[in-house]
Short mmCIF file of N, CA and C in Angstrom, two decimals:
data_model
loop_
_atom_site.label_atom_id
_atom_site.label_comp_id
_atom_site.label_asym_id
_atom_site.label_seq_id
_atom_site.Cartn_x
_atom_site.Cartn_y
_atom_site.Cartn_z
N ALA K 275 0.85 -1.18 0.00
CA ALA K 275 0.00 0.00 0.00
C ALA K 275 0.90 1.24 0.00
N TYR K 276 0.42 2.31 -0.61
CA TYR K 276 1.20 3.55 -0.60
C TYR K 276 0.41 4.65 0.08
N ASN K 277 1.13 5.64 0.56
CA ASN K 277 0.54 6.78 1.24
C ASN K 277 0.14 7.81 0.19
N PRO K 278 -1.15 8.08 -0.01
CA PRO K 278 -1.57 9.07 -1.01
C PRO K 278 -1.02 10.47 -0.73
N ALA K 279 -0.70 10.77 0.53
CA ALA K 279 -0.14 12.07 0.89
C ALA K 279 1.35 12.15 0.59
N ASN K 280 2.00 11.00 0.38
CA ASN K 280 3.43 10.94 0.06
C ASN K 280 3.68 9.64 -0.69
N THR K 281 3.61 9.67 -2.01
CA THR K 281 3.66 8.45 -2.81
C THR K 281 5.01 7.75 -2.78
N GLN K 282 6.01 8.33 -2.15
CA GLN K 282 7.29 7.65 -1.96
C GLN K 282 7.26 6.70 -0.76
N GLU K 283 6.20 6.81 0.05
CA GLU K 283 6.07 6.00 1.26
C GLU K 283 5.20 4.78 0.96
N LEU K 284 5.81 3.59 1.07
CA LEU K 284 5.14 2.33 0.77
C LEU K 284 5.18 1.41 1.97
N TYR K 285 4.17 0.55 2.08
CA TYR K 285 4.10 -0.43 3.16
C TYR K 285 3.79 -1.79 2.55
N VAL K 286 4.43 -2.84 3.08
CA VAL K 286 4.11 -4.20 2.65
C VAL K 286 3.99 -5.08 3.89
N GLY K 287 2.93 -5.89 3.91
CA GLY K 287 2.72 -6.83 5.00
C GLY K 287 3.20 -8.21 4.61
N THR K 288 3.63 -8.99 5.59
CA THR K 288 4.16 -10.32 5.31
C THR K 288 3.38 -11.38 6.07
N GLY K 289 3.46 -12.61 5.59
CA GLY K 289 2.84 -13.75 6.26
C GLY K 289 1.52 -14.15 5.62
N GLU K 290 1.25 -15.45 5.67
CA GLU K 290 0.01 -16.00 5.14
C GLU K 290 -0.92 -16.31 6.31
N GLY K 291 -2.13 -15.78 6.26
CA GLY K 291 -3.03 -15.89 7.41
C GLY K 291 -4.24 -16.77 7.24
N TRP K 292 -4.28 -17.65 6.26
CA TRP K 292 -5.50 -18.42 6.00
C TRP K 292 -5.47 -19.81 6.62
N TYR K 293 -4.48 -20.14 7.43
CA TYR K 293 -4.40 -21.43 8.13
C TYR K 293 -4.17 -22.61 7.19
N ASN K 294 -3.70 -22.38 5.97
CA ASN K 294 -3.37 -23.52 5.12
C ASN K 294 -2.15 -24.22 5.69
N SER K 295 -2.01 -25.51 5.40
CA SER K 295 -0.97 -26.32 6.05
C SER K 295 0.44 -25.89 5.68
N ASP K 296 0.60 -25.26 4.53
CA ASP K 296 1.94 -24.82 4.12
C ASP K 296 2.14 -23.31 4.30
N ALA K 297 1.29 -22.68 5.12
CA ALA K 297 1.37 -21.23 5.33
C ALA K 297 2.69 -20.84 6.01
N ILE K 298 3.21 -19.73 5.60
CA ILE K 298 4.46 -19.21 6.13
C ILE K 298 4.16 -17.97 6.98
N SER K 299 4.69 -17.96 8.20
CA SER K 299 4.57 -16.76 9.04
C SER K 299 5.48 -15.67 8.49
N GLY K 300 5.06 -14.43 8.64
CA GLY K 300 5.85 -13.31 8.15
C GLY K 300 6.70 -12.69 9.24
N LEU K 301 7.26 -11.56 8.90
CA LEU K 301 8.07 -10.78 9.84
C LEU K 301 7.55 -9.36 9.92
N GLY K 302 6.25 -9.23 10.09
CA GLY K 302 5.66 -7.93 10.31
C GLY K 302 5.47 -7.10 9.06
N ILE K 303 5.51 -5.79 9.25
CA ILE K 303 5.29 -4.82 8.17
C ILE K 303 6.60 -4.13 7.85
N TRP K 304 6.85 -3.98 6.56
CA TRP K 304 8.07 -3.33 6.08
C TRP K 304 7.67 -2.02 5.40
N LYS K 305 8.57 -1.03 5.49
CA LYS K 305 8.26 0.30 4.97
C LYS K 305 9.41 0.79 4.10
N SER K 306 9.03 1.48 3.04
CA SER K 306 10.00 2.17 2.19
C SER K 306 9.64 3.65 2.18
N SER K 307 10.63 4.50 2.34
CA SER K 307 10.42 5.95 2.27
C SER K 307 10.99 6.55 0.99
N ASP K 308 11.51 5.68 0.12
CA ASP K 308 12.12 6.16 -1.13
C ASP K 308 11.53 5.48 -2.37
N GLY K 309 10.24 5.28 -2.34
CA GLY K 309 9.55 4.73 -3.51
C GLY K 309 9.85 3.26 -3.79
N GLY K 310 10.32 2.53 -2.81
CA GLY K 310 10.57 1.10 -2.97
C GLY K 310 12.00 0.72 -3.25
N ASN K 311 12.90 1.69 -3.28
CA ASN K 311 14.31 1.36 -3.52
C ASN K 311 14.95 0.65 -2.33
N SER K 312 14.54 0.99 -1.12
CA SER K 312 15.05 0.30 0.06
C SER K 312 13.90 0.10 1.04
N TRP K 313 14.03 -0.95 1.86
CA TRP K 313 12.97 -1.32 2.79
C TRP K 313 13.56 -1.58 4.17
N ALA K 314 12.77 -1.31 5.20
CA ALA K 314 13.17 -1.61 6.57
C ALA K 314 11.95 -2.14 7.32
N GLN K 315 12.20 -3.15 8.14
CA GLN K 315 11.13 -3.68 8.98
C GLN K 315 10.76 -2.64 10.02
N LEU K 316 9.46 -2.41 10.20
CA LEU K 316 9.00 -1.54 11.27
C LEU K 316 9.17 -2.31 12.58
N SER K 317 10.05 -1.85 13.44
CA SER K 317 10.33 -2.58 14.68
C SER K 317 9.07 -2.74 15.54
N SER K 318 8.13 -1.83 15.39
CA SER K 318 6.88 -1.90 16.15
C SER K 318 6.03 -3.10 15.72
N THR K 319 6.37 -3.74 14.60
CA THR K 319 5.60 -4.90 14.12
C THR K 319 6.38 -6.20 14.24
N ASN K 320 7.45 -6.19 15.00
CA ASN K 320 8.27 -7.39 15.19
C ASN K 320 7.72 -8.21 16.35
N SER K 321 6.48 -8.70 16.19
CA SER K 321 5.84 -9.56 17.19
C SER K 321 4.83 -10.44 16.50
N SER K 322 4.37 -11.46 17.19
CA SER K 322 3.44 -12.42 16.58
C SER K 322 2.12 -11.78 16.18
N THR K 323 1.77 -10.65 16.75
CA THR K 323 0.55 -9.94 16.34
C THR K 323 0.60 -9.59 14.87
N TYR K 324 1.79 -9.38 14.34
CA TYR K 324 1.96 -8.91 12.96
C TYR K 324 2.56 -9.97 12.04
N TYR K 325 2.51 -11.25 12.42
CA TYR K 325 3.11 -12.30 11.58
C TYR K 325 2.23 -12.71 10.42
N GLN K 326 0.95 -12.33 10.42
CA GLN K 326 0.05 -12.60 9.29
C GLN K 326 -0.73 -11.32 8.98
N ILE K 327 -0.24 -10.57 8.00
CA ILE K 327 -0.89 -9.33 7.58
C ILE K 327 -1.76 -9.66 6.38
N GLN K 328 -3.06 -9.46 6.52
CA GLN K 328 -4.00 -9.78 5.45
C GLN K 328 -4.09 -8.65 4.42
N LYS K 329 -4.03 -7.40 4.89
CA LYS K 329 -4.17 -6.26 3.98
C LYS K 329 -3.73 -5.01 4.71
N ILE K 330 -3.16 -4.06 3.96
CA ILE K 330 -2.80 -2.74 4.49
C ILE K 330 -3.45 -1.70 3.60
N VAL K 331 -4.01 -0.65 4.20
CA VAL K 331 -4.51 0.50 3.47
C VAL K 331 -3.99 1.76 4.15
N VAL K 332 -3.89 2.83 3.38
CA VAL K 332 -3.44 4.12 3.91
C VAL K 332 -4.46 5.17 3.46
N THR K 333 -4.96 5.96 4.40
CA THR K 333 -5.95 6.98 4.07
C THR K 333 -5.28 8.18 3.40
N SER K 334 -6.09 9.08 2.89
CA SER K 334 -5.57 10.28 2.24
C SER K 334 -4.81 11.17 3.23
N ALA K 335 -5.06 10.99 4.52
CA ALA K 335 -4.34 11.75 5.56
C ALA K 335 -3.07 11.04 6.02
N GLY K 336 -2.76 9.88 5.42
CA GLY K 336 -1.54 9.15 5.77
C GLY K 336 -1.67 8.22 6.97
N ILE K 337 -2.89 7.97 7.43
CA ILE K 337 -3.09 7.03 8.53
C ILE K 337 -3.08 5.61 7.97
N VAL K 338 -2.29 4.74 8.61
CA VAL K 338 -2.09 3.37 8.12
C VAL K 338 -2.96 2.41 8.94
N TYR K 339 -3.65 1.52 8.23
CA TYR K 339 -4.44 0.46 8.85
C TYR K 339 -3.95 -0.88 8.34
N ALA K 340 -3.84 -1.85 9.26
CA ALA K 340 -3.43 -3.20 8.88
C ALA K 340 -4.46 -4.19 9.40
N ALA K 341 -4.95 -5.05 8.52
CA ALA K 341 -5.82 -6.16 8.91
C ALA K 341 -4.91 -7.33 9.25
N THR K 342 -4.93 -7.75 10.51
CA THR K 342 -4.04 -8.83 10.96
C THR K 342 -4.86 -10.01 11.45
N ARG K 343 -4.33 -11.20 11.27
CA ARG K 343 -5.04 -12.39 11.73
C ARG K 343 -5.07 -12.45 13.25
N SER K 344 -3.99 -12.09 13.90
CA SER K 344 -3.90 -12.26 15.35
C SER K 344 -4.28 -11.02 16.15
N GLY K 345 -4.22 -9.85 15.54
CA GLY K 345 -4.44 -8.63 16.30
C GLY K 345 -5.55 -7.74 15.82
N GLY K 346 -6.47 -8.28 15.01
CA GLY K 346 -7.58 -7.47 14.51
C GLY K 346 -7.10 -6.37 13.57
N VAL K 347 -7.81 -5.27 13.55
CA VAL K 347 -7.42 -4.12 12.74
C VAL K 347 -6.57 -3.21 13.60
N ARG K 348 -5.39 -2.88 13.10
CA ARG K 348 -4.44 -2.03 13.81
C ARG K 348 -4.33 -0.70 13.08
N ARG K 349 -4.07 0.37 13.83
CA ARG K 349 -4.02 1.73 13.28
C ARG K 349 -2.75 2.42 13.72
N SER K 350 -2.09 3.10 12.76
CA SER K 350 -0.91 3.90 13.08
C SER K 350 -1.10 5.30 12.52
N ILE K 351 -0.93 6.31 13.38
CA ILE K 351 -1.05 7.69 12.94
C ILE K 351 0.33 8.34 12.77
N ASP K 352 1.40 7.54 12.99
CA ASP K 352 2.75 8.09 12.90
C ASP K 352 3.67 7.29 11.98
N GLY K 353 3.11 6.83 10.87
CA GLY K 353 3.93 6.15 9.87
C GLY K 353 4.40 4.77 10.27
N GLY K 354 3.72 4.12 11.21
CA GLY K 354 4.06 2.76 11.60
C GLY K 354 4.96 2.65 12.80
N ASN K 355 5.29 3.75 13.44
CA ASN K 355 6.13 3.68 14.64
C ASN K 355 5.36 3.11 15.83
N ASN K 356 4.07 3.42 15.92
CA ASN K 356 3.22 2.94 17.01
C ASN K 356 1.89 2.50 16.43
N TRP K 357 1.28 1.50 17.05
CA TRP K 357 0.01 0.94 16.57
C TRP K 357 -0.96 0.77 17.72
N THR K 358 -2.25 0.94 17.42
CA THR K 358 -3.30 0.64 18.39
C THR K 358 -4.32 -0.25 17.71
N GLN K 359 -4.90 -1.15 18.49
CA GLN K 359 -5.97 -2.00 17.96
C GLN K 359 -7.26 -1.19 17.98
N VAL K 360 -7.94 -1.12 16.82
CA VAL K 360 -9.20 -0.38 16.74
C VAL K 360 -10.39 -1.30 16.52
N LEU K 361 -10.13 -2.58 16.17
CA LEU K 361 -11.19 -3.56 15.97
C LEU K 361 -10.60 -4.93 16.25
N SER K 362 -11.23 -5.70 17.14
CA SER K 362 -10.66 -6.99 17.52
C SER K 362 -11.21 -8.13 16.66
N GLY K 363 -10.54 -9.25 16.73
CA GLY K 363 -10.94 -10.44 15.98
C GLY K 363 -9.93 -10.74 14.89
N ARG K 364 -10.17 -11.82 14.17
CA ARG K 364 -9.30 -12.21 13.05
C ARG K 364 -9.70 -11.41 11.82
N ALA K 365 -8.99 -10.35 11.54
CA ALA K 365 -9.32 -9.46 10.42
C ALA K 365 -8.93 -10.12 9.11
N ALA K 366 -9.87 -10.20 8.19
CA ALA K 366 -9.62 -10.82 6.89
C ALA K 366 -9.35 -9.79 5.81
N ALA K 367 -9.95 -8.61 5.91
CA ALA K 367 -9.79 -7.60 4.86
C ALA K 367 -10.08 -6.22 5.41
N ILE K 368 -9.55 -5.22 4.72
CA ILE K 368 -9.88 -3.82 5.02
C ILE K 368 -9.82 -3.06 3.71
N GLU K 369 -10.76 -2.15 3.52
CA GLU K 369 -10.83 -1.34 2.30
C GLU K 369 -11.24 0.08 2.66
N ILE K 370 -10.97 1.00 1.75
CA ILE K 370 -11.37 2.39 1.91
C ILE K 370 -12.35 2.72 0.78
N GLY K 371 -13.55 3.20 1.15
CA GLY K 371 -14.55 3.60 0.17
C GLY K 371 -14.16 4.90 -0.52
N ALA K 372 -14.85 5.21 -1.60
CA ALA K 372 -14.55 6.40 -2.39
C ALA K 372 -14.70 7.69 -1.59
N ASP K 373 -15.49 7.64 -0.51
CA ASP K 373 -15.67 8.83 0.34
C ASP K 373 -14.81 8.79 1.59
N GLY K 374 -13.91 7.80 1.70
CA GLY K 374 -13.02 7.69 2.84
C GLY K 374 -13.52 6.80 3.96
N THR K 375 -14.74 6.27 3.83
CA THR K 375 -15.25 5.35 4.84
C THR K 375 -14.41 4.07 4.84
N LEU K 376 -14.07 3.58 6.02
CA LEU K 376 -13.32 2.34 6.15
C LEU K 376 -14.27 1.17 6.33
N TYR K 377 -13.95 0.04 5.69
CA TYR K 377 -14.72 -1.19 5.83
C TYR K 377 -13.75 -2.31 6.17
N ALA K 378 -14.06 -3.08 7.20
CA ALA K 378 -13.21 -4.20 7.59
C ALA K 378 -14.08 -5.44 7.76
N THR K 379 -13.50 -6.60 7.49
CA THR K 379 -14.20 -7.85 7.74
C THR K 379 -13.43 -8.63 8.79
N ILE K 380 -14.20 -9.23 9.69
CA ILE K 380 -13.64 -10.04 10.77
C ILE K 380 -14.17 -11.46 10.61
N GLY K 381 -13.28 -12.43 10.70
CA GLY K 381 -13.69 -13.83 10.61
C GLY K 381 -12.79 -14.62 9.69
N ILE K 382 -11.84 -15.34 10.22
CA ILE K 382 -11.05 -16.32 9.48
C ILE K 382 -11.25 -17.63 10.22
N PHE K 383 -12.01 -18.53 9.65
CA PHE K 383 -12.45 -19.77 10.29
C PHE K 383 -13.23 -19.49 11.56
N THR K 384 -13.86 -18.35 11.60
CA THR K 384 -14.84 -17.98 12.62
C THR K 384 -15.88 -17.12 11.92
N THR K 385 -17.08 -17.08 12.45
CA THR K 385 -18.14 -16.26 11.86
C THR K 385 -18.22 -14.94 12.61
N ASP K 386 -18.16 -13.84 11.87
CA ASP K 386 -18.33 -12.53 12.49
C ASP K 386 -19.04 -11.62 11.51
N GLY K 387 -18.31 -10.69 10.84
CA GLY K 387 -19.05 -9.82 9.95
C GLY K 387 -18.26 -8.69 9.32
N ILE K 388 -19.03 -7.75 8.78
CA ILE K 388 -18.51 -6.56 8.10
C ILE K 388 -18.74 -5.36 9.02
N TYR K 389 -17.71 -4.52 9.13
CA TYR K 389 -17.78 -3.33 9.98
C TYR K 389 -17.42 -2.11 9.16
N SER K 390 -17.98 -0.96 9.54
CA SER K 390 -17.62 0.30 8.88
C SER K 390 -17.26 1.34 9.93
N SER K 391 -16.46 2.32 9.48
CA SER K 391 -16.04 3.40 10.36
C SER K 391 -15.78 4.65 9.54
N THR K 392 -16.22 5.78 10.04
CA THR K 392 -15.93 7.05 9.37
C THR K 392 -14.75 7.77 10.02
N ASN K 393 -14.37 7.33 11.23
CA ASN K 393 -13.25 7.99 11.91
C ASN K 393 -12.07 7.05 12.19
N GLY K 394 -12.23 5.76 11.90
CA GLY K 394 -11.15 4.80 12.07
C GLY K 394 -10.97 4.27 13.48
N THR K 395 -11.77 4.75 14.42
CA THR K 395 -11.64 4.27 15.79
C THR K 395 -12.92 3.63 16.33
N SER K 396 -14.08 4.11 15.91
CA SER K 396 -15.34 3.46 16.31
C SER K 396 -15.94 2.78 15.08
N TRP K 397 -16.44 1.56 15.29
CA TRP K 397 -16.87 0.70 14.18
C TRP K 397 -18.30 0.22 14.41
N THR K 398 -19.06 0.08 13.30
CA THR K 398 -20.44 -0.39 13.34
C THR K 398 -20.56 -1.66 12.52
N LYS K 399 -21.16 -2.70 13.11
CA LYS K 399 -21.36 -3.96 12.38
C LYS K 399 -22.45 -3.77 11.33
N ARG K 400 -22.18 -4.25 10.12
CA ARG K 400 -23.09 -4.04 8.99
C ARG K 400 -23.85 -5.29 8.56
N ASN K 401 -23.69 -6.41 9.23
CA ASN K 401 -24.54 -7.57 8.95
C ASN K 401 -25.32 -7.89 10.21
N THR K 402 -26.64 -7.73 10.10
CA THR K 402 -27.49 -7.87 11.27
C THR K 402 -28.36 -9.12 11.24
N GLY K 403 -28.41 -9.79 10.09
CA GLY K 403 -29.30 -10.93 9.96
C GLY K 403 -30.69 -10.52 9.52
N THR K 404 -31.02 -9.24 9.65
CA THR K 404 -32.33 -8.75 9.22
C THR K 404 -32.22 -7.80 8.04
N ASN K 405 -31.00 -7.56 7.55
CA ASN K 405 -30.81 -6.60 6.46
C ASN K 405 -30.32 -7.27 5.17
N GLY K 406 -30.54 -8.59 5.05
CA GLY K 406 -30.15 -9.31 3.83
C GLY K 406 -28.79 -9.97 3.92
N PHE K 407 -28.03 -9.69 4.98
CA PHE K 407 -26.72 -10.31 5.18
C PHE K 407 -26.80 -11.12 6.48
N PRO K 408 -26.54 -12.43 6.41
CA PRO K 408 -26.73 -13.29 7.58
C PRO K 408 -25.68 -13.06 8.66
N THR K 409 -25.90 -13.69 9.79
CA THR K 409 -24.94 -13.66 10.90
C THR K 409 -24.35 -15.04 11.15
N SER K 410 -24.66 -16.02 10.29
CA SER K 410 -24.10 -17.37 10.44
C SER K 410 -24.07 -18.04 9.07
N GLY K 411 -23.38 -19.19 9.01
CA GLY K 411 -23.30 -19.96 7.77
C GLY K 411 -22.08 -19.63 6.93
N PHE K 412 -21.28 -18.67 7.39
CA PHE K 412 -20.09 -18.26 6.64
C PHE K 412 -18.93 -18.05 7.60
N GLU K 413 -17.74 -17.91 7.01
CA GLU K 413 -16.55 -17.60 7.80
C GLU K 413 -15.90 -16.36 7.20
N ARG K 414 -14.88 -16.55 6.42
CA ARG K 414 -14.14 -15.44 5.83
C ARG K 414 -15.03 -14.61 4.89
N ILE K 415 -14.80 -13.30 4.91
CA ILE K 415 -15.51 -12.37 4.02
C ILE K 415 -14.47 -11.53 3.29
N GLU K 416 -14.59 -11.49 1.98
CA GLU K 416 -13.81 -10.55 1.17
C GLU K 416 -14.75 -9.42 0.77
N ILE K 417 -14.24 -8.21 0.75
CA ILE K 417 -15.08 -7.05 0.47
C ILE K 417 -14.40 -6.16 -0.56
N ALA K 418 -15.22 -5.49 -1.36
CA ALA K 418 -14.72 -4.52 -2.34
C ALA K 418 -15.65 -3.32 -2.34
N CYS K 419 -15.07 -2.15 -2.54
CA CYS K 419 -15.82 -0.89 -2.60
C CYS K 419 -15.80 -0.41 -4.04
N ALA K 420 -16.95 0.01 -4.55
CA ALA K 420 -17.00 0.55 -5.91
C ALA K 420 -16.28 1.89 -5.94
N PRO K 421 -15.27 2.05 -6.80
CA PRO K 421 -14.56 3.33 -6.85
C PRO K 421 -15.41 4.47 -7.40
N SER K 422 -16.47 4.12 -8.14
CA SER K 422 -17.30 5.14 -8.78
C SER K 422 -18.48 5.59 -7.92
N ASP K 423 -18.78 4.86 -6.83
CA ASP K 423 -19.94 5.18 -6.02
C ASP K 423 -19.65 4.79 -4.56
N PRO K 424 -19.53 5.76 -3.65
CA PRO K 424 -19.18 5.44 -2.26
C PRO K 424 -20.25 4.63 -1.53
N ASN K 425 -21.44 4.51 -2.10
CA ASN K 425 -22.52 3.76 -1.47
C ASN K 425 -22.48 2.27 -1.76
N VAL K 426 -21.76 1.87 -2.82
CA VAL K 426 -21.82 0.48 -3.30
C VAL K 426 -20.67 -0.36 -2.74
N LEU K 427 -21.07 -1.48 -2.11
CA LEU K 427 -20.12 -2.45 -1.56
C LEU K 427 -20.46 -3.83 -2.12
N TYR K 428 -19.43 -4.65 -2.25
CA TYR K 428 -19.60 -6.04 -2.65
C TYR K 428 -18.95 -6.91 -1.58
N ALA K 429 -19.55 -8.05 -1.29
CA ALA K 429 -18.98 -8.98 -0.32
C ALA K 429 -19.13 -10.40 -0.85
N LEU K 430 -18.09 -11.19 -0.63
CA LEU K 430 -18.11 -12.60 -0.98
C LEU K 430 -17.78 -13.37 0.28
N THR K 431 -18.63 -14.35 0.62
CA THR K 431 -18.43 -15.10 1.86
C THR K 431 -18.02 -16.54 1.56
N GLN K 432 -17.22 -17.09 2.46
CA GLN K 432 -16.77 -18.48 2.39
C GLN K 432 -17.70 -19.32 3.25
N HIS K 433 -18.22 -20.43 2.68
CA HIS K 433 -19.12 -21.32 3.40
C HIS K 433 -18.40 -21.91 4.61
N ASP K 434 -19.10 -22.01 5.73
CA ASP K 434 -18.46 -22.47 6.96
C ASP K 434 -18.30 -23.99 7.06
N ILE K 435 -18.88 -24.74 6.14
CA ILE K 435 -18.75 -26.20 6.19
C ILE K 435 -17.77 -26.74 5.16
N ASP K 436 -17.93 -26.32 3.90
CA ASP K 436 -17.09 -26.91 2.85
C ASP K 436 -16.12 -25.92 2.21
N ASN K 437 -16.03 -24.71 2.73
CA ASN K 437 -15.09 -23.68 2.28
C ASN K 437 -15.31 -23.21 0.84
N THR K 438 -16.48 -23.51 0.25
CA THR K 438 -16.80 -22.98 -1.07
C THR K 438 -17.36 -21.57 -0.91
N ILE K 439 -17.72 -20.94 -2.02
CA ILE K 439 -18.36 -19.63 -1.95
C ILE K 439 -19.76 -19.82 -1.36
N GLU K 440 -20.01 -19.18 -0.24
CA GLU K 440 -21.33 -19.27 0.39
C GLU K 440 -22.30 -18.38 -0.37
N ASN K 441 -21.93 -17.11 -0.55
CA ASN K 441 -22.78 -16.19 -1.31
C ASN K 441 -21.98 -14.96 -1.72
N ILE K 442 -22.55 -14.22 -2.65
CA ILE K 442 -22.03 -12.92 -3.07
C ILE K 442 -23.15 -11.91 -2.79
N TYR K 443 -22.78 -10.81 -2.17
CA TYR K 443 -23.77 -9.80 -1.77
C TYR K 443 -23.38 -8.44 -2.34
N ILE K 444 -24.39 -7.59 -2.52
CA ILE K 444 -24.17 -6.21 -2.92
C ILE K 444 -25.01 -5.31 -2.01
N SER K 445 -24.45 -4.16 -1.68
CA SER K 445 -25.18 -3.14 -0.93
C SER K 445 -25.07 -1.84 -1.70
N SER K 446 -26.16 -1.13 -1.82
CA SER K 446 -26.13 0.18 -2.49
C SER K 446 -26.32 1.32 -1.50
N ASP K 447 -26.23 1.00 -0.19
CA ASP K 447 -26.39 2.03 0.84
C ASP K 447 -25.37 1.87 1.97
N LYS K 448 -24.12 1.61 1.59
CA LYS K 448 -23.00 1.51 2.54
C LYS K 448 -23.16 0.40 3.57
N GLY K 449 -23.83 -0.67 3.19
CA GLY K 449 -23.94 -1.82 4.07
C GLY K 449 -25.15 -1.83 4.99
N LEU K 450 -26.04 -0.87 4.83
CA LEU K 450 -27.26 -0.89 5.65
C LEU K 450 -28.17 -2.03 5.23
N ASN K 451 -28.24 -2.30 3.92
CA ASN K 451 -29.05 -3.39 3.37
C ASN K 451 -28.23 -4.12 2.31
N TRP K 452 -28.51 -5.42 2.17
CA TRP K 452 -27.76 -6.27 1.25
C TRP K 452 -28.71 -7.09 0.40
N THR K 453 -28.28 -7.38 -0.83
CA THR K 453 -29.00 -8.25 -1.74
C THR K 453 -28.06 -9.34 -2.21
N THR K 454 -28.56 -10.58 -2.29
CA THR K 454 -27.75 -11.69 -2.79
C THR K 454 -27.65 -11.59 -4.30
N VAL K 455 -26.44 -11.80 -4.80
CA VAL K 455 -26.16 -11.79 -6.24
C VAL K 455 -26.00 -13.24 -6.68
N ASN K 456 -26.45 -13.58 -7.89
CA ASN K 456 -26.28 -14.93 -8.40
C ASN K 456 -24.80 -15.27 -8.51
N LYS K 457 -24.45 -16.45 -8.01
CA LYS K 457 -23.07 -16.91 -8.12
C LYS K 457 -22.81 -17.41 -9.54
N PRO K 458 -21.61 -17.21 -10.04
CA PRO K 458 -21.27 -17.76 -11.36
C PRO K 458 -21.25 -19.28 -11.29
N THR K 459 -21.50 -19.93 -12.41
CA THR K 459 -21.50 -21.41 -12.41
C THR K 459 -20.08 -21.93 -12.48
#
């Protein structure tokens, strides 16, 4: 991921977090301040909390978020020198909507859900079981935000029994309501 406020600043997460038998643990998050010519491990991420980084995003203000398997969603406001947990659980993904809204998914071989935040510190669960998105029957969730419309989200869930695609969902109101999309054959 790169910092939109300083495109010479890049971040890369290491480690495989899906519990596959040949998964390799990483060594935290690495940062480049010169456009990728040189890299250094962020010493603040040299712990097991950061051995499986699922995704990193950087906001337009330069705030870094990391979805980690062991430490939930982590936030750094100082370029990765210090981190705080802002959402607990096994974080599978994190994305930034076209309007800057953050979306994170929690659940790797556990059932949880999709969360949103406008400030990066307080989060609201977006699957209630009554809004078209269930609260059970799935594990991992992958999410995508439409770059052309900040209201549109897509989610793909992994079935909790056989690990196939459970369902594909779309929301046209930032996750308040969801509709099931036909799965490809």
